[in-house]
Each structure stands twice: as structure tokens, then as C-alpha cells.
Short mmCIF file of C-alpha atoms and ligand atoms in Angstrom, two decimals:
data_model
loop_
_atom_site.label_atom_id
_atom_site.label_comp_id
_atom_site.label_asym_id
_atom_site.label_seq_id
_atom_site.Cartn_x
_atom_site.Cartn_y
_atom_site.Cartn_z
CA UNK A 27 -45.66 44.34 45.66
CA UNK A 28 -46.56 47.63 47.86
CA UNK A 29 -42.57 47.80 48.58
CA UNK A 30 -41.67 47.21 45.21
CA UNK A 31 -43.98 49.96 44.23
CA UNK A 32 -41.90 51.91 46.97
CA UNK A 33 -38.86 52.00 45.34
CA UNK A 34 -40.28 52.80 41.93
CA UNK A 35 -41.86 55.50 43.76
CA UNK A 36 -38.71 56.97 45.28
CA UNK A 37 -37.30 56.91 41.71
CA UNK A 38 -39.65 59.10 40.07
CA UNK A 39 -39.43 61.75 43.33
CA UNK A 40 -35.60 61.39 44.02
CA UNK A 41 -33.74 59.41 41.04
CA UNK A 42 -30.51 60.51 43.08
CA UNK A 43 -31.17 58.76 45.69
CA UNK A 44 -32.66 55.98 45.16
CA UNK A 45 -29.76 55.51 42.75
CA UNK A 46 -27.86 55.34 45.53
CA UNK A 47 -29.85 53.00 47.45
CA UNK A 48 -30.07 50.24 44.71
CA UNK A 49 -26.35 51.05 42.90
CA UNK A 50 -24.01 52.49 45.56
CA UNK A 51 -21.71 55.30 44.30
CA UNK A 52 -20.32 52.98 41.77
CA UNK A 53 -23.23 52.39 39.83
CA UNK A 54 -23.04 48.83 40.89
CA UNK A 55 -25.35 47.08 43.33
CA UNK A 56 -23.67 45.38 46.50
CA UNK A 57 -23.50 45.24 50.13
CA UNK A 58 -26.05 46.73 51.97
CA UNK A 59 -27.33 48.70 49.03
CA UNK A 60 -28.13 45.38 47.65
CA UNK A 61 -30.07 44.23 50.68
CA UNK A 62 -32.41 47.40 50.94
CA UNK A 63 -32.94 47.00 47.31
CA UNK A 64 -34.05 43.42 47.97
CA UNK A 65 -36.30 44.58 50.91
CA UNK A 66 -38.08 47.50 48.50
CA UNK A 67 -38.23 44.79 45.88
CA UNK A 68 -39.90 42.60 48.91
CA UNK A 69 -37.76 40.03 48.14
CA UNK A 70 -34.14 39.07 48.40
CA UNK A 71 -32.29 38.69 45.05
CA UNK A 72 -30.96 34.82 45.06
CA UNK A 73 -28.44 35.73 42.16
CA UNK A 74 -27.65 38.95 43.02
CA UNK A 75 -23.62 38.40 43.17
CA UNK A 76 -24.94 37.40 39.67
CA UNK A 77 -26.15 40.58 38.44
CA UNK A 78 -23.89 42.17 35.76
CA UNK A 79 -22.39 45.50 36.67
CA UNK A 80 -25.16 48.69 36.45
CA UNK A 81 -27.83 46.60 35.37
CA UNK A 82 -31.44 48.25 36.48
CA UNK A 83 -33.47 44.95 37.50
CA UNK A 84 -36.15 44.58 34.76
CA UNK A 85 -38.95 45.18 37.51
CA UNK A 86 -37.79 48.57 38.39
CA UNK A 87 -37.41 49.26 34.63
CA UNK A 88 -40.75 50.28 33.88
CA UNK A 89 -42.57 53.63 33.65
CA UNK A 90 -44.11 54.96 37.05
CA UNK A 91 -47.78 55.40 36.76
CA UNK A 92 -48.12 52.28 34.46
CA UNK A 93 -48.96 52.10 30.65
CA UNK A 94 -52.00 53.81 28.67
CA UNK A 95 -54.54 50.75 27.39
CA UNK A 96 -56.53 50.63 24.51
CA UNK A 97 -60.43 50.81 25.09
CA UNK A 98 -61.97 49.57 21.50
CA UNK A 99 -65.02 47.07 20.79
CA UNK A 100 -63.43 44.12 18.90
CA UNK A 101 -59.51 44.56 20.10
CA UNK A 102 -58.05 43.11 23.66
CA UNK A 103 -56.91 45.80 26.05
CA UNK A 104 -53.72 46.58 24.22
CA UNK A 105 -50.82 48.91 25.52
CA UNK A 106 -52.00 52.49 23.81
CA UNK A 107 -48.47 53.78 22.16
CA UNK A 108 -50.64 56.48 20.26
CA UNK A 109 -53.98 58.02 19.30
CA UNK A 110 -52.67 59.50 16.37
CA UNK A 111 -51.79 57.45 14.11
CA UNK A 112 -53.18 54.80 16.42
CA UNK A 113 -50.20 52.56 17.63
CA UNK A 114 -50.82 49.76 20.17
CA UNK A 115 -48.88 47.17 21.38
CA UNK A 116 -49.37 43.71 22.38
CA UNK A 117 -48.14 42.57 26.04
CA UNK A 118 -46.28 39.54 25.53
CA UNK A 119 -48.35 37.77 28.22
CA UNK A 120 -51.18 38.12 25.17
CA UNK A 121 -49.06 35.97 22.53
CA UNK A 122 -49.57 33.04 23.84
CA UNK A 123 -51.41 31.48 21.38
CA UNK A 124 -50.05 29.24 18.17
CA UNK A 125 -52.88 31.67 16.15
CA UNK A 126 -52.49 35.11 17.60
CA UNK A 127 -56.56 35.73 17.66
CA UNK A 128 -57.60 38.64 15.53
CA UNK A 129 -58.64 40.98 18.69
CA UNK A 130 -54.78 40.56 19.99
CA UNK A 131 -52.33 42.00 16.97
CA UNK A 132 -50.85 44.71 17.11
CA UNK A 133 -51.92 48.33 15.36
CA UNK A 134 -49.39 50.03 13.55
CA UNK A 135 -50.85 53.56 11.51
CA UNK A 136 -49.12 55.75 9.57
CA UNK A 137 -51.95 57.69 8.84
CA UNK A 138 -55.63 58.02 8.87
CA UNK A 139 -58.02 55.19 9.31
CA UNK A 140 -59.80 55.08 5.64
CA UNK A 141 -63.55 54.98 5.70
CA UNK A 142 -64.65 50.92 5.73
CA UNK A 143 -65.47 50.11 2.01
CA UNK A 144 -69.11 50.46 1.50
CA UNK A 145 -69.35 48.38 -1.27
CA UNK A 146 -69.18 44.65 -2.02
CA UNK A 147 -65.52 43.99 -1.03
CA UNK A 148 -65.66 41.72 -4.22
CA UNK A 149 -65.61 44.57 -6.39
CA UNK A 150 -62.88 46.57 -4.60
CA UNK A 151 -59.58 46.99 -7.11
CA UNK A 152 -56.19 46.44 -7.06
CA UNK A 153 -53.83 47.39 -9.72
CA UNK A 154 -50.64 45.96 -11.19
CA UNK A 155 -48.83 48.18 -13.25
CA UNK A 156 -44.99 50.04 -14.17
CA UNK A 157 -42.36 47.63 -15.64
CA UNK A 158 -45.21 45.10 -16.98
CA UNK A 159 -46.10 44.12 -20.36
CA UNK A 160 -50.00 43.57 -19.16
CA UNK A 161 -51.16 45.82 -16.76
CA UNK A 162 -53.51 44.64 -14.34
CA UNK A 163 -56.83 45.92 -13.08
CA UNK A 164 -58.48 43.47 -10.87
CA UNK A 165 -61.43 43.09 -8.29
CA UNK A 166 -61.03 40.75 -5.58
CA UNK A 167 -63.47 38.78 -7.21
CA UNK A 168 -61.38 38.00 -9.90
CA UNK A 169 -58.29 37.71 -7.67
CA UNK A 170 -59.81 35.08 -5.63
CA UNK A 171 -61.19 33.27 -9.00
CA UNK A 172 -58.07 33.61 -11.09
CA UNK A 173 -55.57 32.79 -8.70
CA UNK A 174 -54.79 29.76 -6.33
CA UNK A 175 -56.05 30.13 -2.65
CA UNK A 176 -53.53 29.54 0.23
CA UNK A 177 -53.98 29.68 4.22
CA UNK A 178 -51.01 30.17 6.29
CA UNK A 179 -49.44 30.90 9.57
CA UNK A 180 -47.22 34.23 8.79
CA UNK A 181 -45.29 36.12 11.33
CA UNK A 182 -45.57 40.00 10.72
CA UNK A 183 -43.41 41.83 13.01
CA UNK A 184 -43.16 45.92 13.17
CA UNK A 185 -39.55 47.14 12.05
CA UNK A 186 -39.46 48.95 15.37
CA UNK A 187 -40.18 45.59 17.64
CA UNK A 188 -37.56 46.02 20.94
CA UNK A 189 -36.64 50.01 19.81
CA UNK A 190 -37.83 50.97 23.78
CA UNK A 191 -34.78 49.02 24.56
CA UNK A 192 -32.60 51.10 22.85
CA UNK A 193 -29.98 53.38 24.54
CA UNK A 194 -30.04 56.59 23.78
CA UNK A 195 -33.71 56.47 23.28
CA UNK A 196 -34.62 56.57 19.81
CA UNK A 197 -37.62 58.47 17.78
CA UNK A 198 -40.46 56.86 16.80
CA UNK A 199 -43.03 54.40 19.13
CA UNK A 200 -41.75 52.82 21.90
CA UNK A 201 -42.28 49.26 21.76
CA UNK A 202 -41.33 46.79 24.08
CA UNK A 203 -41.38 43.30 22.21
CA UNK A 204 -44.86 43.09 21.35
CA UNK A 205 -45.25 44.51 17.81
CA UNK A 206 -45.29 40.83 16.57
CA UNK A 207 -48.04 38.89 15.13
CA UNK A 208 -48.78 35.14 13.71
CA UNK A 209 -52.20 35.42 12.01
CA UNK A 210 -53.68 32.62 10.11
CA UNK A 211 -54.20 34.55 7.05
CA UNK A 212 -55.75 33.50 3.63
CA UNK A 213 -55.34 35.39 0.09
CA UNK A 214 -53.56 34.18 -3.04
CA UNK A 215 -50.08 34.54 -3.65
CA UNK A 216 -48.21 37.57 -4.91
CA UNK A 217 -46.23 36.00 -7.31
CA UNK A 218 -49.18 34.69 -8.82
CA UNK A 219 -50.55 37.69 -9.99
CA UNK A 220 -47.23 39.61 -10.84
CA UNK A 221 -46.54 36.86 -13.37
CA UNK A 222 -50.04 37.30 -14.80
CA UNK A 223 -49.48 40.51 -15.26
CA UNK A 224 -46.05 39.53 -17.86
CA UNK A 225 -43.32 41.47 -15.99
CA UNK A 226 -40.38 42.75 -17.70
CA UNK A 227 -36.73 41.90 -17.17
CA UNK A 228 -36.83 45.68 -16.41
CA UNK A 229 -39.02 44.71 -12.91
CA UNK A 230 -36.75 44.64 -10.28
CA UNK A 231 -38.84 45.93 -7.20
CA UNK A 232 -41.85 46.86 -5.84
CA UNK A 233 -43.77 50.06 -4.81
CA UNK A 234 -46.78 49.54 -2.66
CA UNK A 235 -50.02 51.90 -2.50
CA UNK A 236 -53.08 51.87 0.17
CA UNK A 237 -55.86 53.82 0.61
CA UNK A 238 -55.19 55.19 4.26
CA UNK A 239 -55.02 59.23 4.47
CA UNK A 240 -52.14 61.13 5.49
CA UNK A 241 -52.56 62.43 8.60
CA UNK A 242 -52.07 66.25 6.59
CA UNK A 243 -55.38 65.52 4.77
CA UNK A 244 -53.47 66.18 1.75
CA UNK A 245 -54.92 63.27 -0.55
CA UNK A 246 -51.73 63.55 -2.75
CA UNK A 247 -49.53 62.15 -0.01
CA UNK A 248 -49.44 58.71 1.34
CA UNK A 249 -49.37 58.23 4.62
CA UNK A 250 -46.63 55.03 4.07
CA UNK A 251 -45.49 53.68 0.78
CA UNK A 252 -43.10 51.24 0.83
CA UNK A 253 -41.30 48.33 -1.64
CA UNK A 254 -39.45 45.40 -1.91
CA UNK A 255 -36.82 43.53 -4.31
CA UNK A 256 -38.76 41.67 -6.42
CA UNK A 257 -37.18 38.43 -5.59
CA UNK A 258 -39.00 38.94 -2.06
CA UNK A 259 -42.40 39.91 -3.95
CA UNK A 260 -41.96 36.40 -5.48
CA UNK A 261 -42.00 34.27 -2.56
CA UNK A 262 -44.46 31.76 -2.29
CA UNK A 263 -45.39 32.77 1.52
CA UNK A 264 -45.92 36.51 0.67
CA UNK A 265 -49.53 37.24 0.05
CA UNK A 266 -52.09 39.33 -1.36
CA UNK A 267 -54.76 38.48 1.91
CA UNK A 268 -58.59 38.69 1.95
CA UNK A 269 -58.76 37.07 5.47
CA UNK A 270 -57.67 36.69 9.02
CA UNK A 271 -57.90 34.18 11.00
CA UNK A 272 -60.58 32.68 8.58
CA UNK A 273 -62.90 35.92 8.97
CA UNK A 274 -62.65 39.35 6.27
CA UNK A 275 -59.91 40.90 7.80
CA UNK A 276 -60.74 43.97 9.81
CA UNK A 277 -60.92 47.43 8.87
CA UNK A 278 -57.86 48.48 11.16
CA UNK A 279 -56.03 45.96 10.10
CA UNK A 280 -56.45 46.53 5.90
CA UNK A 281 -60.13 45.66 4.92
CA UNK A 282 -60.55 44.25 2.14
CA UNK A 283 -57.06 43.26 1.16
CA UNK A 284 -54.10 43.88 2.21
CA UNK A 285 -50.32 42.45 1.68
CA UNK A 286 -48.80 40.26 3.81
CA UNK A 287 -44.74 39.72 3.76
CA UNK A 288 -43.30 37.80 6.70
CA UNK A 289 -40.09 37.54 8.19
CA UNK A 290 -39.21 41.84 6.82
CA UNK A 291 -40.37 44.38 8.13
CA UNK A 292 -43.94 45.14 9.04
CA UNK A 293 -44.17 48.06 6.83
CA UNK A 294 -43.76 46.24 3.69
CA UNK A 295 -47.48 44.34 4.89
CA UNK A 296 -49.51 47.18 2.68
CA UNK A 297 -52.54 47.39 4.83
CA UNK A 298 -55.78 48.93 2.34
CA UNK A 299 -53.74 47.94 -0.57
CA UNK A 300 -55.04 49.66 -3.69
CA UNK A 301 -51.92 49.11 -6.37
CA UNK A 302 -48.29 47.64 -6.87
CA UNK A 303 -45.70 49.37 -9.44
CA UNK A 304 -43.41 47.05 -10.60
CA UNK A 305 -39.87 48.96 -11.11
CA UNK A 306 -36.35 49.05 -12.58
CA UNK A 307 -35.33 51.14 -9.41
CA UNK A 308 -35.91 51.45 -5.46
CA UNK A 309 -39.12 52.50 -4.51
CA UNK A 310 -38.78 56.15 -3.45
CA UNK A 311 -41.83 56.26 -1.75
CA UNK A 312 -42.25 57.92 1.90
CA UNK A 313 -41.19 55.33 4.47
CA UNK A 314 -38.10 54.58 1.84
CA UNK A 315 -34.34 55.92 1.85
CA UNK A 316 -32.38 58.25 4.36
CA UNK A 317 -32.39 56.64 7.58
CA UNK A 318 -36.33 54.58 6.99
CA UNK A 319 -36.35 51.28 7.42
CA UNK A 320 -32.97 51.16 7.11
CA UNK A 321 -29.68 50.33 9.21
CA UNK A 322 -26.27 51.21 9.36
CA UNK A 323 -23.90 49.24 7.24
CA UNK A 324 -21.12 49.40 9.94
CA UNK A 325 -21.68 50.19 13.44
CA UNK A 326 -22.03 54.27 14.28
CA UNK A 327 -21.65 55.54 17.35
CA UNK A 328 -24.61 55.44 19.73
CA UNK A 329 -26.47 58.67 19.60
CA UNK A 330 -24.80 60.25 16.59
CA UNK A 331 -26.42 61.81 13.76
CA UNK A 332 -26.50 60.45 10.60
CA UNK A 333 -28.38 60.85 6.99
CA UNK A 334 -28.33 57.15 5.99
CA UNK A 335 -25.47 57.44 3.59
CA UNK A 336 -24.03 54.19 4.54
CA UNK A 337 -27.35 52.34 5.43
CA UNK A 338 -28.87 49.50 3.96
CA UNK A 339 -32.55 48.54 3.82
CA UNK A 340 -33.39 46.01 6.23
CA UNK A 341 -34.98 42.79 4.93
CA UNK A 342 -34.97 40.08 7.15
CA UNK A 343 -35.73 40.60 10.17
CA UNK A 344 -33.42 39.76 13.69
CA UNK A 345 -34.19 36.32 15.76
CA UNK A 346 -36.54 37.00 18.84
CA UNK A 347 -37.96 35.04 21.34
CA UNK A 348 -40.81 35.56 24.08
CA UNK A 349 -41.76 34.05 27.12
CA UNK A 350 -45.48 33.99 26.73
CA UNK A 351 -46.98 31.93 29.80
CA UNK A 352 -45.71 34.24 32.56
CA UNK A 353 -46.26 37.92 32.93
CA UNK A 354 -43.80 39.93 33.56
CA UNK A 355 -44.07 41.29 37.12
CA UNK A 356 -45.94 38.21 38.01
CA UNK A 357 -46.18 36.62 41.73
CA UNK A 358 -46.01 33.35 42.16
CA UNK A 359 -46.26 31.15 45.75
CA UNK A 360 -44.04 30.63 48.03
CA UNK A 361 -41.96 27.50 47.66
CA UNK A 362 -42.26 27.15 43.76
CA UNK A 363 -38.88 25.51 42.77
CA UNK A 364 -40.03 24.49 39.05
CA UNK A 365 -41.56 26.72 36.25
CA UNK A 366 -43.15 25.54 33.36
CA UNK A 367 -42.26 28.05 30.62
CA UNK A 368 -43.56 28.17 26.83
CA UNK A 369 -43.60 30.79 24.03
CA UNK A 370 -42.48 31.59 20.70
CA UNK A 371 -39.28 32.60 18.57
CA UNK A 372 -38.64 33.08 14.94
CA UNK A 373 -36.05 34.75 12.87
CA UNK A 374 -37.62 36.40 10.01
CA UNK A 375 -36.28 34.31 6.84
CA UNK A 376 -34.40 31.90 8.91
CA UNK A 377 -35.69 29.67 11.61
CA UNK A 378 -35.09 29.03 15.36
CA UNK A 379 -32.99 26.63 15.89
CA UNK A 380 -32.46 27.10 19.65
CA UNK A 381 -34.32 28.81 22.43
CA UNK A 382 -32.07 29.07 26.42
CA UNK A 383 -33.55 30.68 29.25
CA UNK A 384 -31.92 31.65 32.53
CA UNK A 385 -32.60 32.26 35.97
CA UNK A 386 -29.42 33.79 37.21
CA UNK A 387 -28.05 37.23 35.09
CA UNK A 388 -27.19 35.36 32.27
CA UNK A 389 -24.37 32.69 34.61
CA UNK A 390 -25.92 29.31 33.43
CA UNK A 391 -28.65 28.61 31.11
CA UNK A 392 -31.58 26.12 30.34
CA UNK A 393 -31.66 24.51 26.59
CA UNK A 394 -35.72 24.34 25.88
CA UNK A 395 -37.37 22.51 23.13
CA UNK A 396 -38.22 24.37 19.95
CA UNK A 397 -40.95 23.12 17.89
CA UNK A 398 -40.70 23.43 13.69
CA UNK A 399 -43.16 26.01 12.20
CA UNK A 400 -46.16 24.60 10.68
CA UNK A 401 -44.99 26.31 7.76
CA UNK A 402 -42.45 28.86 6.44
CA UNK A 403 -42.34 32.13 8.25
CA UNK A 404 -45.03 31.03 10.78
CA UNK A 405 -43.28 31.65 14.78
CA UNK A 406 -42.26 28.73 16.11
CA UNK A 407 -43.43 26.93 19.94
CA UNK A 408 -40.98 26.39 22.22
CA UNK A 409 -41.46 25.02 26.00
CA UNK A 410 -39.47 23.38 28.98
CA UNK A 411 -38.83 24.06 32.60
CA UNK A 412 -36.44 25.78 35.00
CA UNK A 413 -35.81 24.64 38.62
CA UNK A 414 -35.24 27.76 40.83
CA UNK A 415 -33.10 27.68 44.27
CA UNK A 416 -35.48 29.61 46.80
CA UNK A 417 -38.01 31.90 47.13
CA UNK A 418 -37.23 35.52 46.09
CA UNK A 419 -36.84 37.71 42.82
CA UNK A 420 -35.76 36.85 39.55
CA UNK A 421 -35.44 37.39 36.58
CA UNK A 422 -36.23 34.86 33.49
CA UNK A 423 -33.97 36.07 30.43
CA UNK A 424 -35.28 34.43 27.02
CA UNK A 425 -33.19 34.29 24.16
CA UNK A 426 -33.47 32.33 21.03
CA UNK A 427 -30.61 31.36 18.43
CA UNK A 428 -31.30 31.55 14.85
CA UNK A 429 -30.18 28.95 12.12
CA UNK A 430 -27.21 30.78 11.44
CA UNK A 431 -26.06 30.61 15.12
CA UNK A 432 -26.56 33.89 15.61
CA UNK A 433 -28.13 35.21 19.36
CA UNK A 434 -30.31 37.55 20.14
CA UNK A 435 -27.60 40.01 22.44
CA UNK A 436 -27.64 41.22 26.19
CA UNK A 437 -28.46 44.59 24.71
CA UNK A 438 -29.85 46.58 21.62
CA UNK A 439 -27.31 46.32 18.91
CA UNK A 440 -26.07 48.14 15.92
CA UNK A 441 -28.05 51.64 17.39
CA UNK A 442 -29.34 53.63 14.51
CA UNK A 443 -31.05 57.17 14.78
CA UNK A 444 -34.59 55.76 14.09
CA UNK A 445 -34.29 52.73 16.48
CA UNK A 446 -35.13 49.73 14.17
CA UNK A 447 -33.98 45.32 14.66
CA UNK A 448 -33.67 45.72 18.11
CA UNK A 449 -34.05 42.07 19.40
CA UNK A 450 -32.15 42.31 23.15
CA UNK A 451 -33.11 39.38 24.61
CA UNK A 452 -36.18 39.60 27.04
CA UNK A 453 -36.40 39.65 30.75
CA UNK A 454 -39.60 38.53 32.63
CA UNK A 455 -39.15 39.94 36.25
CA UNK A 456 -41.33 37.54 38.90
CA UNK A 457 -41.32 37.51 42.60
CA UNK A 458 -41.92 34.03 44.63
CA UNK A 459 -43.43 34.08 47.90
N1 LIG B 24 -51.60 51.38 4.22
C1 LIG B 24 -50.81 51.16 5.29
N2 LIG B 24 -50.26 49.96 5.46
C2 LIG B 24 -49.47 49.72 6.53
C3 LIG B 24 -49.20 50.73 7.49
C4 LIG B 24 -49.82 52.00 7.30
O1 LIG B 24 -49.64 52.92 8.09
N3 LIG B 24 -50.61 52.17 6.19
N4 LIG B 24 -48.34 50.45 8.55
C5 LIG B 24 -47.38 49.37 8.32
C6 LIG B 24 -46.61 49.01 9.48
S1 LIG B 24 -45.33 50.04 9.88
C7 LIG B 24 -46.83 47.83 10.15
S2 LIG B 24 -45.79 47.33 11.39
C8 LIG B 24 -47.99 46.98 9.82
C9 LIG B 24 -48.88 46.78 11.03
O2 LIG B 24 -50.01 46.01 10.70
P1 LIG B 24 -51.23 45.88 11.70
O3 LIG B 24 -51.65 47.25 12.13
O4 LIG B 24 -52.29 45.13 11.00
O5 LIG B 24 -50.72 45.08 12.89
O6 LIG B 24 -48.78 47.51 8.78
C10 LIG B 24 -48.05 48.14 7.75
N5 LIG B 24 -48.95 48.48 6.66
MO1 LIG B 25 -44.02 48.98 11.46
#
């Protein structure tokens, strides 16, 4: 690991060079530039003559000087992405788990953290109202007595998941793959109380509202406010939540109530959620048109700008899978021929049908077994195992299939100025012996 940490270190003090050393001239890695690359990496590289053109070897592909971590009572040490709004990210080594525990998800702010509500949460409101015929005015109290209780297992994935892997970079955080989530969350559903509240043939979409500041202070402004067509709001796994995980759900992640709608975007998940207009329109609310949440049509060129003329709001989201029981940059002993891999895929609306993983760049690949979800929109298991050839570094690529037959690609796909449904496959770099 010390000469592996060489070459990373020779990479932040002369690119150039070590450029050279691992690529040759050509940008490609052979011959003896191979070799010393294999001797920084302290390892040799069994499928090197494997290795696509150019391609930087996941382990090297990190940031010198490691990652900031969250320090905060009642979370896991999460990768810090930002203090304000606090962002954190989930390493996928921490999703192992069929319940991702409450301490693990992932923080996504737009905004201000509101002040935790003081009072009874049963008395906190939420309001229904716009294209209605009865508008709605309800405590949780009543939400939880009017309306049907349901627990389930709901992927909710940030719209940015995978934008680090983006080339050019992109604005906004830069997550690797672990803005993904698969709480065990309870609240009744929102279709349930959008048809108590008589909607009109007029009520097409959504407009959600939450109590978190804008990071301005101005208390006119939103700090996110996002929406949905209707026929989404209706689904029977989309939820207006009270708990996590069986426990109030925590204040940075929406106390008392917040929405939950798998498989899109995480943004559409109101966290604080205060009131939902029903409306003939598009929401126009900040986080809404231009480029937002939102992806080009047809295919622009890399790096371009672009005002979102041609751009269409994403909905459900791109398959992903992760390996979850190996961490990346791991070490393993000498002389292990035969891994043991597990983790989880899903697809937002769709499900998984298939999840491969390879050993060699991508030449052959390993079919693994994919469990079904326990219900709609929760992630689905998969496990199997992979016989290696030798000692020496690899690299284990993960990619899952959806029910359409469509792959998650070698690279970050359909580039868009603000970096969103990125879903490259991932690559777990590990070193044996
Ligand atoms: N009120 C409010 N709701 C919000 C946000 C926010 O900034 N404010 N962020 C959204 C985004 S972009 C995501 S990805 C999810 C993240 O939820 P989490 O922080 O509980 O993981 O919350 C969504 N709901
Ligand atoms: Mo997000």
C-alpha cells in the first residue's frame, strides 16, 4: 500500500510524469511502463493486456490526501461533500445492509437545517390545496387516523448519484455512488390523502413545500421546491412518512414528516414537508425547469453550454448496482483465488433483472444471482462468487441490467451541464497478497 501511495504521490507533485510512467507517450499503458506501474501499485496487474486503452486504474483514481468525514452524534462517519448545505455521502462499503440503518443515509440540503419542531409532532400541519375541490388542513394526528398505515422498503436515490464520474466535471456535489438509500419507512400513502382532498380534472401535478430556510435567510424563498406528474403522486409506494426505520424520523432527514417517492429523483422526497399544491401546470418552483433535474432530450456535446431548451425532466431513475461486501482499495491475502461478493441494484421504476461482475477490464464476465425486492421500489440483493487467476491487482467492475435490458455503461452517459443519471458501472480496486 506504501508504493501505491507512491505513485499517487508522484501524481499530485509531477502529473507529467507520472503520466508517463503509468501511460507511455500514447496515453496507453504497456511495456515497461506497465511493469513500474504494477511495482508502484505493489502488485502486478494479471489483466493488464486487458485494460482498455487510457483507462486510469480505479485505485489511482482517487483524490490525494483522502476524503473529508463527517463527525456528528447519531450519523456513521460519512464522506463530508459540504458544510453548507450539509451534503454527505455514503461509502458503498456502508450499504451493505437489506435496511440501510438510519445513522448510514445519505444527507442531501438545499438549505438551512429548520429548528426541530418543539411541539407535539402530532399537531404539526400539512396542507393540501390548488386544483382541489376540498382543501386540506391536516395534523399528523389526523393523517395517521384518517388514512391507512403502510411500512415499506423504498429506495431514495439523489438525482446527482455517479455525477463525480462525469467527464468534464460537472457543477454541483461530487458523488461517487453513494447518494442511495433503502429505509424501512412508515407513513400513509399519498394518494390517499390527495383523493380526500376531491381533486379536479384540472390537477395534473404537484408542487411540494418544506420548512427548511434558504441559505439567503430570506424566508420568502425556498431553499428546494420541487413537483411531480400527478400520476407519480398517485402511486401506491409514494408516501407521506412519519418514520424511519420504525423510529420518528430524524430531524436531518425531515422531522416530522416528510415525502417519500422512490425510484425519481431524490429531490422530489420533500424533507420538512409543510404543503402540496395540486396544479394544471409544471411546478415552477426553484429546483424546476432550465437545466434542474432535467436531461437532454438528445445527446449534446460533452462540455457545452446549454439552457435546457430541449431537456426533459427526469423521472425514473437509471439502473445501478454496488458491490457492498468489499471496500474499495481493500487488501486481501495472498493466495485468495475465490471472492464471495454481495450487494444491491435497482432501477428506479423498473427492476433488476441481471447483475455481471468482472475481474478482467470488462473481457469476460460473471452472471450473479439477483434476489426480487421485498416490495416495489425497495433495492434488490444480489450475491455470487468470482474465481481470480493469481495474486495481484484488480479490479471488480459491477454492473446491473434493468428489466428493459438496458446496462448500466463503461462510462457516464448522455453528459448534461448539471451532471445528473450518471450510473457508469462501478469499479472496486483490491490488491491480493
Ligand atoms: N425540504 C427539503 N427537502 C429535500 C431537500 C432539501 O434540501 N430540502 N433535498 C432533497 C434532495 S436533493 C435529496 S437527494 C433528498 C435527500 O434526503 P436525505 O437527506 O434524507 O438523504 O432530500 C430531498 N428533500
Ligand atoms: Mo438530490
Amino acid at each position: 500500500m506504501s508504493r501505491e501511495r507512491s505513485l499517487q504521490e508522484l501524481y499530485a507533485q509531477d502529473p507529467e510524469r507520472a503520466d508517463a510512467l503509468a501511460f507511455g507517450r500514447r496515453g496507453a499503458l504497456k511495456g515497461p511502463a506497465l511493469a513500474a506501474m504494477g511495482a508502484a501499485l505493489g502488485a502486478t496487474i494479471p489483466f493488464a493486456g486487458r485494460m482498455p486503452e487510457g483507462l486510469l486504474p480505479a485505485a489511482l483514481a482517487q483524490p490525494a490526501g483522502g476524503t473529508p468525514t463527517l463527525r456528528m452524534d447519531g450519523k456513521a462517519p460519512l464522506i463530508l461533500l459540504g458544510e453548507r448545505p450539509l451534503v454527505a455521502e455514503t461509502p458503498e462499503s456502508m450499504l451493505d445492509d437489506d435496511v440501510t440503518p438510519t445513522d448510514k443515509f445519505f444527507i442531501r440540503n438545499n438549505g438551512g437545517i429548520p429548528e426541530r419542531f418543539a411541539g407535539d409532532p402530532k399537531t404539526w400541519r400539512v396542507k393540501i390545496e390548488g386544483e382541489v375541490n376540498t382543501p386540506l388542513d391536516l395534523t399528523l394526528g389526523e393523517l395517521e387516523s384518517r388514512f391507512e398505515t403502510v411500512t415499506l422498503r423504498l429506495q431514495m436515490e439523489c438525482g446527482g448519484n455517479g455525477r463525480a464520474a462525469f467527464t468534464p466535471e460537472t457543477r454541483g456535489n461530487q458523488w461517487g455512488n453513494g447518494a442511495i438509500s433503502n429505509g424501512e419507512w412508515t407513513g400513509v400513502r399519498l394518494r390517499d390523502v390527495i383523493r380526500a382532498a376531491s381533486p379536479k380534472d384540472s390537477a395534473r401535478f404537484t408542487g411540494h413545500y418544506g420548512a427548511d430556510p434558504h441559505l439567503s435567510g430570506d424566508p420568502s424563498r425556498p431553499s428546494i421546491s420541487r413537483g411531480m406528474p400527478i400520476a407519480k403522486a398517485m402511486e401506491d409506494t409514494t408516501l407521506v412518512a412519519l418514520r424511519l426505520n420504525g423510529e420518528p424520523i430524524p430531524l436531518l432527514h425531515g422531522y416530522p414528516v416528510r415525502l417519500i417517492t422512490p425510484g425519481w429523483p431524490g429531490s422530489l422526497s420533500q424533507k420538512w414537508l409543510t404543503r402540496i399544491v395540486l396544479r394544471a401546470t409544471p411546478h415552477d418552483g426553484p429546483g424546476m425547469g432550465g437545466t434542474s433535474y432535467r436531461v437532454p432530450v438528445k445527446p449534446i456535446v460533452p462540455g457545452s453550454s446549454n439552457n435546457g431548451a430541449d431537456f426533459v425532466d427526469i423521472a425514473s431513475m437509471p439502473v445501478r448496482g454496488l458491490l457492498t461486501n468489499l471496500a474499495h482499495g481493500s487488501r486481501l491475502p495472498a493466495g485468495t483465488r475465490r471472492l464471495d461478493l454481495r450487494g444491491h441494484a435497482w432501477a428506479g421504476d423498473l427492476t433488476v433483472r441481471a447483475v455481471h461482475v468482472s475481474a478482467d477490464f470488462g473481457a469476460s464476465w460473471t452472471e450473479m444471482r439477483v434476489n426480487d425486492a421485498p416490495n416495489r421500489h425497495a433495492w434488490q440483493r444480489w450475491q455470487g462468487s468470482l474465481e481470480l487467476p493469481s495474486d495481484g491487482y484488480f479490479e471488480i467492475w459491477t454492473r446491473a441490467t434493468d428489466s428493459q435490458g438496458r446496462m448500466q455503461p463503461h462510462a457516464a452517459a448522455n453528459w448534461n451541464p448539471q451532471g445528473y443519471a450518471a450510473n457508469a458501472m462501478a469499479r472496486t480496486a483490491i490488491l491480493v497478497g
